[in-house]
mmCIF file of the C-alpha atoms, coordinates in Angstrom:
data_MODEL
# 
_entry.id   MODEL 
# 
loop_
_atom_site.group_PDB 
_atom_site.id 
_atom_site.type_symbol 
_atom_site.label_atom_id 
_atom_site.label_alt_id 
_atom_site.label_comp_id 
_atom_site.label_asym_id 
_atom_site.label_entity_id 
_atom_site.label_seq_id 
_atom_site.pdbx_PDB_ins_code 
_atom_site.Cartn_x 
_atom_site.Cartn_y 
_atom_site.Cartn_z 
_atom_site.occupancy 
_atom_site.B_iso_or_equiv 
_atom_site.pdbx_formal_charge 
_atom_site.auth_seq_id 
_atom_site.auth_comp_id 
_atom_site.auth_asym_id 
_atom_site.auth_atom_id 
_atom_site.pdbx_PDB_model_num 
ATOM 1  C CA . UNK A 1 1  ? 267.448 36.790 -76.910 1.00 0.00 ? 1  UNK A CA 1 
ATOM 2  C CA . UNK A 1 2  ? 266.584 40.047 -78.932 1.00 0.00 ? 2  UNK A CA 1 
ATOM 3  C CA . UNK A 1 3  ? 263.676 40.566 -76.791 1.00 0.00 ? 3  UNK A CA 1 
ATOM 4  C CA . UNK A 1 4  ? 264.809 40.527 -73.540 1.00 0.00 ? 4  UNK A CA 1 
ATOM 5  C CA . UNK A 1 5  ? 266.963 43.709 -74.154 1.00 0.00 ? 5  UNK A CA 1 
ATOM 6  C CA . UNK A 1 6  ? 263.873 45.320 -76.352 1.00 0.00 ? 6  UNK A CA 1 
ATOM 7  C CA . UNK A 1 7  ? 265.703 45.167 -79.668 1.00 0.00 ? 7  UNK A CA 1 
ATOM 8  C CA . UNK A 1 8  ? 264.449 45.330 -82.676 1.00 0.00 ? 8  UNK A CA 1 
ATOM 9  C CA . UNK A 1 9  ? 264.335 42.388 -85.756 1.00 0.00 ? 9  UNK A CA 1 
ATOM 10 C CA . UNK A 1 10 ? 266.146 42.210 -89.057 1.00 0.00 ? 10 UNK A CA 1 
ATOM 11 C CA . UNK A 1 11 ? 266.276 39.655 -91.595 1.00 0.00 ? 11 UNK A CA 1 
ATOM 12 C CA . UNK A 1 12 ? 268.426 37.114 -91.218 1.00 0.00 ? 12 UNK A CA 1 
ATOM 13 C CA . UNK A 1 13 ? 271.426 36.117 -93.524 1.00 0.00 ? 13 UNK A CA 1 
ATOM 14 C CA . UNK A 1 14 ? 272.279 39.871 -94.452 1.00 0.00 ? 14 UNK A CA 1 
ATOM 15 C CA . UNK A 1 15 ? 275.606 40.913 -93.815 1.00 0.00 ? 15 UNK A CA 1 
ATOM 16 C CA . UNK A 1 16 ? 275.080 44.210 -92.935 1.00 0.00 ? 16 UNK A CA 1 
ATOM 17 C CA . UNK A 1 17 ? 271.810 43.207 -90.770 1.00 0.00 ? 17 UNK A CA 1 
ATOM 18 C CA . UNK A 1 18 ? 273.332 40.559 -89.073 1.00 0.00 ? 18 UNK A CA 1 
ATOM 19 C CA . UNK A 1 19 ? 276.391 42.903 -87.825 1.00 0.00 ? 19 UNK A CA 1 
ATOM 20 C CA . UNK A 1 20 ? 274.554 46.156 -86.763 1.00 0.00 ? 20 UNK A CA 1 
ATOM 21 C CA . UNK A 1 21 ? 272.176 42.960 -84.549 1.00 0.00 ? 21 UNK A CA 1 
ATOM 22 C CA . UNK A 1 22 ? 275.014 41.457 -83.156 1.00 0.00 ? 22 UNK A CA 1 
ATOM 23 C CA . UNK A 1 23 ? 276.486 44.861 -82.523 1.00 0.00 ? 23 UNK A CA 1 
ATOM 24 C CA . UNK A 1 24 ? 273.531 45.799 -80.560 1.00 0.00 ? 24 UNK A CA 1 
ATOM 25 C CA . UNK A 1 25 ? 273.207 42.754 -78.507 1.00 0.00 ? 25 UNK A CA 1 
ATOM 26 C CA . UNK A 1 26 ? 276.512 43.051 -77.716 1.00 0.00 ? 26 UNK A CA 1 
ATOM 27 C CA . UNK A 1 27 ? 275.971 46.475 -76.257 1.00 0.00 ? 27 UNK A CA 1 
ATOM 28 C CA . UNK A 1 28 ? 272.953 45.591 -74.510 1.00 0.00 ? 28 UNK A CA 1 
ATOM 29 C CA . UNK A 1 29 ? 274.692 42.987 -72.813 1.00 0.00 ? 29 UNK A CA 1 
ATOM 30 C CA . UNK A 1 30 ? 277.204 45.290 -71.517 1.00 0.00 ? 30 UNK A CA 1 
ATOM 31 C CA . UNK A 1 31 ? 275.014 47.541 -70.183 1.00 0.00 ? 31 UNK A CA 1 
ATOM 32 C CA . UNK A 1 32 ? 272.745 44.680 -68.597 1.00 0.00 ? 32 UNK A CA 1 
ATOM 33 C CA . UNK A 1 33 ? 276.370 43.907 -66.754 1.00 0.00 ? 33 UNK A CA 1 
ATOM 34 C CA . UNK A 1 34 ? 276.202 47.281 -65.583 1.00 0.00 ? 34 UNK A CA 1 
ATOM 35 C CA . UNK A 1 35 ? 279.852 47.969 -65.313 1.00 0.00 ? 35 UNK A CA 1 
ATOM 36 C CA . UNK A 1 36 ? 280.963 51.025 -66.309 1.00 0.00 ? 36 UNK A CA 1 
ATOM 37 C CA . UNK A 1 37 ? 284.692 49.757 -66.265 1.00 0.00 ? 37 UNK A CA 1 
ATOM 38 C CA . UNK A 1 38 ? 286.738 48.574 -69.072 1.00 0.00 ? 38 UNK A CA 1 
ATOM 39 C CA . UNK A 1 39 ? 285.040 44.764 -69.800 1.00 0.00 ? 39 UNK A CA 1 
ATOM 40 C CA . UNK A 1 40 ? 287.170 41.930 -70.116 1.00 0.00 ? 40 UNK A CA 1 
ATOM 41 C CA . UNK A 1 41 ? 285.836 38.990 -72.846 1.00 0.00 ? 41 UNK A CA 1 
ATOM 42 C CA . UNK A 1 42 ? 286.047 36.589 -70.547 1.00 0.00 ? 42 UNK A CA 1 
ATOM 43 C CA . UNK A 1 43 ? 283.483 38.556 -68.685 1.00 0.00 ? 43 UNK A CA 1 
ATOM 44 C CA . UNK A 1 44 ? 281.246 37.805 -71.334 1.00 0.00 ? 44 UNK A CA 1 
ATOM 45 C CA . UNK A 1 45 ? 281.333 34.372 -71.536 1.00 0.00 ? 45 UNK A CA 1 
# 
């Protein structure tokens, strides 16, 4: 899923690694969605 938004790859099974990656998917998500308003969860699912 990393590569459809472009983002880079870490190592797996590194705490720090694997939070900044899911941190950035997260936010490429969002702005995928394209809603500039206040995002629900269930809007993510």
């Amino acid at each position: 899923m990393r590569e459809k938004y472009n983002l880079p790859r870490y190592k797996a099974h590194n705490a720090m690694q694997d939070a900044i990656s899911t941190a950035e998917l997260f936010l490429a998500q969002v702005d995928y969605m394209g809603n500039k308003e206040a995002i629900k969860l269930r809007q993510l699912t």
